[in-house]
Coordinates of C-alpha atoms and ligand atoms in Angstrom, one line a residue:
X1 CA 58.4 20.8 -20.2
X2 CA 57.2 23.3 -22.8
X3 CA 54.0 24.2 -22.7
X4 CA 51.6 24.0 -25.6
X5 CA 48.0 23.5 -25.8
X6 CA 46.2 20.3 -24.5
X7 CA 45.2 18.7 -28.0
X8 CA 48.1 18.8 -30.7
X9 CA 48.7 17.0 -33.6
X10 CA 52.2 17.3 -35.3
X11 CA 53.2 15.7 -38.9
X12 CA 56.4 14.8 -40.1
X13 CA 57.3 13.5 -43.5
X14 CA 60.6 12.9 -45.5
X15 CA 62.8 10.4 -46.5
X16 CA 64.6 7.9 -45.2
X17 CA 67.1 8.4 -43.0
X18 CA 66.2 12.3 -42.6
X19 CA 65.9 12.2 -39.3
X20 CA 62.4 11.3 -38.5
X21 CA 62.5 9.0 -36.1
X22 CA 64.8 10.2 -33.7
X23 CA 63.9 14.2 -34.1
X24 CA 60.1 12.8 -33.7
X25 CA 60.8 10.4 -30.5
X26 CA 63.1 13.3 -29.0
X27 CA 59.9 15.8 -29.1
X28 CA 57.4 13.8 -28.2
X29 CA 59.6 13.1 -24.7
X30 CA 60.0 16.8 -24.0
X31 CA 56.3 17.8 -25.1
X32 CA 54.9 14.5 -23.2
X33 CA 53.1 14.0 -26.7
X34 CA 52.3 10.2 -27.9
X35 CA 54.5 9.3 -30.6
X36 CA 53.1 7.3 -33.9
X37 CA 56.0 5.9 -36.0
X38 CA 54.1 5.1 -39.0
X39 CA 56.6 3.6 -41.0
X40 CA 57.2 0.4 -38.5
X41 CA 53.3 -0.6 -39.0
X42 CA 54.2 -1.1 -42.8
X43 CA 57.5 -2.5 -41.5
X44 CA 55.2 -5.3 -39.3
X45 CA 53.0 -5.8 -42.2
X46 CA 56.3 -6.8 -44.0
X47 CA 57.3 -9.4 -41.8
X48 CA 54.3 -11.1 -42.4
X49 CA 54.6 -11.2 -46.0
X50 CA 58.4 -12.8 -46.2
X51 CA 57.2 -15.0 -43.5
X52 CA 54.6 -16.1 -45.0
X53 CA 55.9 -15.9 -48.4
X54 CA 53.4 -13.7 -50.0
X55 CA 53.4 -11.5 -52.9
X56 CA 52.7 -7.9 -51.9
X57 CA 49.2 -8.4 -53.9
X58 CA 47.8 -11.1 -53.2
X59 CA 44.5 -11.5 -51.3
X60 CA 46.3 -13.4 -48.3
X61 CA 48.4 -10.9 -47.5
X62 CA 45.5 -8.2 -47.6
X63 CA 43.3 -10.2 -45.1
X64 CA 46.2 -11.4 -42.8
X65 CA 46.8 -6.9 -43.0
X66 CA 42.8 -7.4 -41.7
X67 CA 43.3 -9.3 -39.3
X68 CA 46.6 -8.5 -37.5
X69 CA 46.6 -6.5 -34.1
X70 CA 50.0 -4.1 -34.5
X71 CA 50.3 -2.5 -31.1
X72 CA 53.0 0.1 -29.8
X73 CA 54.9 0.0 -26.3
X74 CA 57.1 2.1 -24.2
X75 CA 55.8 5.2 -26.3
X76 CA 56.8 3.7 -29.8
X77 CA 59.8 1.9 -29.0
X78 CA 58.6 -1.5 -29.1
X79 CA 56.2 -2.8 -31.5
X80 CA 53.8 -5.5 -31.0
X81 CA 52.8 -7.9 -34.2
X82 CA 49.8 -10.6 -32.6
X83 CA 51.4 -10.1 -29.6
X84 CA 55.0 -10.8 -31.0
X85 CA 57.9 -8.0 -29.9
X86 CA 58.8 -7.5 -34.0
X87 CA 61.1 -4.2 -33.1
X88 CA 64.4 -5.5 -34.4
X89 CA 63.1 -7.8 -36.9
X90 CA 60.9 -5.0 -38.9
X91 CA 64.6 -3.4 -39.3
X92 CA 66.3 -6.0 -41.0
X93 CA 67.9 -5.3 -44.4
X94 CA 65.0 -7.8 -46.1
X95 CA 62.6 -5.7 -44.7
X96 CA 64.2 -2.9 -45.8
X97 CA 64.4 -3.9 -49.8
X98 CA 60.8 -5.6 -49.1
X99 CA 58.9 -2.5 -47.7
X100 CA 57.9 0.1 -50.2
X101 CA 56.2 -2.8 -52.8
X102 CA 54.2 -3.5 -49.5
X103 CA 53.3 0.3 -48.9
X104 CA 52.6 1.2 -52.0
X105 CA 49.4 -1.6 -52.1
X106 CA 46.6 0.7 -51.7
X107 CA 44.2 -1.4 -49.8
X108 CA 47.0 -1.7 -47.3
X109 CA 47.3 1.7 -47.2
X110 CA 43.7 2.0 -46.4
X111 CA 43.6 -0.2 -43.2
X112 CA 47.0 0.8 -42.0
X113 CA 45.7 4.6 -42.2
X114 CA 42.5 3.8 -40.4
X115 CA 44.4 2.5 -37.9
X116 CA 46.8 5.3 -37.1
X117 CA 44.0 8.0 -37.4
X118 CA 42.6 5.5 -34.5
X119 CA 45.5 6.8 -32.6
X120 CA 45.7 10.3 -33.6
X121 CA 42.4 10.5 -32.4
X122 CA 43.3 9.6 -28.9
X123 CA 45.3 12.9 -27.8
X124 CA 48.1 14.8 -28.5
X125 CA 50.5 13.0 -30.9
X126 CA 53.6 13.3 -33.0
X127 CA 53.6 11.0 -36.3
X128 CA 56.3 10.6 -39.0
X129 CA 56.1 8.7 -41.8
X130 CA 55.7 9.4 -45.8
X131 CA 52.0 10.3 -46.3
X132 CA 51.1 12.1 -42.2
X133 CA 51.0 16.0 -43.6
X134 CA 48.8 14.9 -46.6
X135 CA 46.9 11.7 -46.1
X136 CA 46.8 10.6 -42.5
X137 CA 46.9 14.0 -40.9
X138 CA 45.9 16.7 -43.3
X139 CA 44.7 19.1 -41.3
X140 CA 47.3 18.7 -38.6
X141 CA 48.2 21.7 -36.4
X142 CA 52.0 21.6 -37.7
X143 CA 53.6 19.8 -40.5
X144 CA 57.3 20.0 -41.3
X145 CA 59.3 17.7 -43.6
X146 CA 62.7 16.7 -43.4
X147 CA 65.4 15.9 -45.8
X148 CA 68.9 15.5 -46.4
X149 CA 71.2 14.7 -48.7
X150 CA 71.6 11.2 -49.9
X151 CA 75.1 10.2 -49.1
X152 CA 74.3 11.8 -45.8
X153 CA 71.2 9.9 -44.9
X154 CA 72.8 6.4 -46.1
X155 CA 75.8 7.3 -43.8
X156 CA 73.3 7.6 -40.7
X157 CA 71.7 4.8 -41.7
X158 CA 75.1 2.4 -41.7
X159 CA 75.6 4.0 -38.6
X160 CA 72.8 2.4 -37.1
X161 CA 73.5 -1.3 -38.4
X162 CA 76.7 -0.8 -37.4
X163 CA 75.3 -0.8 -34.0
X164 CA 73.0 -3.6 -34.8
X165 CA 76.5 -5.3 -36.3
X166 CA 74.8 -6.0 -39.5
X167 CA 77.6 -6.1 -42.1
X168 CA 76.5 -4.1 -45.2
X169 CA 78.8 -1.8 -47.4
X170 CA 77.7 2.7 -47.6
X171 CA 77.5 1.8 -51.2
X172 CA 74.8 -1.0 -50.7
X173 CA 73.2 1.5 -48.1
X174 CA 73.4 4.5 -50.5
X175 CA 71.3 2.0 -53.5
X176 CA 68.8 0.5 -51.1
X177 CA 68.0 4.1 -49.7
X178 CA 67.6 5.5 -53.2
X179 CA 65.6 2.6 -54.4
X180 CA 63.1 3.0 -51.5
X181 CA 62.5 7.3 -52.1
X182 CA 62.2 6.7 -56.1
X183 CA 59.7 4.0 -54.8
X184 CA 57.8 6.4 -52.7
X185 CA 57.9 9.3 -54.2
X186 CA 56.2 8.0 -57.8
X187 CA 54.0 5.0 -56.2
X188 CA 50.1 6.5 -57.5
X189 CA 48.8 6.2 -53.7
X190 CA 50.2 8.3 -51.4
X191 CA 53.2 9.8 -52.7
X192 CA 56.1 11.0 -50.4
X193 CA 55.5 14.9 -51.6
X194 CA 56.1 18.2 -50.0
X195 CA 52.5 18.9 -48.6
X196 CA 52.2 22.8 -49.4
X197 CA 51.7 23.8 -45.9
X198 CA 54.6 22.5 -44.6
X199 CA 57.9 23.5 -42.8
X200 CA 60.7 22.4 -44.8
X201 CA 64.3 21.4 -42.4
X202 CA 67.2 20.1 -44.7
X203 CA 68.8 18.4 -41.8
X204 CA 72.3 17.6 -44.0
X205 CA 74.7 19.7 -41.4
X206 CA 72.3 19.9 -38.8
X207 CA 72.4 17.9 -35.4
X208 CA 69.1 16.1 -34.0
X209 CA 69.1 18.6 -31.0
X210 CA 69.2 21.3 -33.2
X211 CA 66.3 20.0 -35.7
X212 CA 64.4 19.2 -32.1
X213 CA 64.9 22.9 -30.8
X214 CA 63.7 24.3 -34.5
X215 CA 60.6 22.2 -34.2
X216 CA 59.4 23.0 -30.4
X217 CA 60.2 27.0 -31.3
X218 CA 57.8 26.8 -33.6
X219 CA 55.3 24.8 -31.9
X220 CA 56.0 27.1 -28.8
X221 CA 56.1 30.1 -30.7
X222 CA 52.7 29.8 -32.0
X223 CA 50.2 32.1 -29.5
X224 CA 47.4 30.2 -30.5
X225 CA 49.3 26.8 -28.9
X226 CA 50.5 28.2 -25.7
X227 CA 48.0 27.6 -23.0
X228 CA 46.3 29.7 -21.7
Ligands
CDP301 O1 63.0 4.7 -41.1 P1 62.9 4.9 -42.6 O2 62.7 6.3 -43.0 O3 63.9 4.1 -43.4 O4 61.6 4.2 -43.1 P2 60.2 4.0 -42.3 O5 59.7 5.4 -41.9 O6 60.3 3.0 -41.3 O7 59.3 3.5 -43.6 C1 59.6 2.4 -44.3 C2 58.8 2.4 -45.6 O8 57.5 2.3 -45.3 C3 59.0 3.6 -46.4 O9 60.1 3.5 -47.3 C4 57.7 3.6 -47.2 O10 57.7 2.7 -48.3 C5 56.7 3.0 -46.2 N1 55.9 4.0 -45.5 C6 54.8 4.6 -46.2 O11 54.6 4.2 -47.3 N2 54.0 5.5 -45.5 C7 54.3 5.9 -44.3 N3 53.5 6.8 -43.7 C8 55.5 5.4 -43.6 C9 56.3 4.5 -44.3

């Protein structure tokens, strides 16, 4: 294992289907870092609006957002809603079309921030999401986003429902993914944007591995991480 110094934060943003997850998960297993996926806590929050039929605004929603206990297991791979595994449910293509008109609900925003900065605060961690280099984590000690072409991140995406065998066309892929960045990236709170001091990894024709190595030479490269 690499070594870097005992209290790190690193932020990812980008797009969906950049790469986030699995680049983020990958280091945080070779740097023994805690791994926050931020996106499947608006994901949860999700489920509880289609199952309990509630507009994205309305005042239920907000206090059932209140109220709920959203927990992590296994280092990020299962996720805990009241108690209830929710880890292939929040991945559903309902959730999917559902998600960014919950996110973009800025007193959701509020709780579902104070809650991951709950968890940044307790040790070394790796995040990804939309808003971790500017909102959640702005003064983290690295910050990279990650993109990739369009076609390219809707073809990863199928990918992975084809290994869920959930039957949806590249095309339908290719609309729901472009649907969600326009969402994200013009929504008033919380933008997805570039935050200025950030690393920025076009990941079209590059492998995970390779996006993984780039990100722990950096963190490693940095004197003022190493340990001492
Ligand atoms: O995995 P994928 O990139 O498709 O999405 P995700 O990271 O699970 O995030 C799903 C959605 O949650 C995004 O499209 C955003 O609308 C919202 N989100 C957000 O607003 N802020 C974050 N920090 C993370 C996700």
């Amino acid at each position: 294992m690499k070594k870097i110094r005992s209290q790190v934060t690193i932020a990812i943003d980008g797009p969906a289907g950049s790469g986030k997850s699995t680049v983020a998960r990958r280091v945080a297993e070779k740097l023994g870092l805690l791994y926050l996926d931020s996106g499947a806590m608006y994901r949860a929050v999700t489920v509880l609006a289609i199952r309990g039929e509630l507009t994205t605004d309305s005042p239920e929603l907000l206090e059932q957002v209140k109220a709920c206990h959203i927990q992590f297991k296994d280092n990020g791979k299962t996720i805990l809603l009241n108690a209830e595994d929710v880890s292939h449910q929040i991945r559903t293509p309902a959730v999917n079309r559902r998600v960014a008109d919950v996110a973009k609900i800025p007193e959701i925003r509020h709780e579902i921030v104070k809650h991951q900065q709950r968890i940044g605060g307790e040790g070394s961690i790796i995040a990804e999401g939309r808003d971790l280099t500017t909102i959640v984590f702005p003064n983290a000690d690295f910050k990279f986003y990650l993109d990739a072409s369009v076609t390219e991140r809707a073809k990863r995406r199928l990918a992975e429902f084809r290994r869920q065998n959930v039957e949806i066309t590249l095309a339908a892929v290719e609309a729901e993914i472009s649907d969600r960045d326009e969402k994200d990236k013009t929504r008033a709170h919380s933008p997805l944007r570039t935050a200025d001091d950030a690393i920025v990894v076009d990941t079209t024709d590059k492998t995970i591995n390779e996006v993984v190595d780039f990100i722990i030479a950096r963190v490693s490269e940095d004197k003022s991480t190493s340990e001492k």
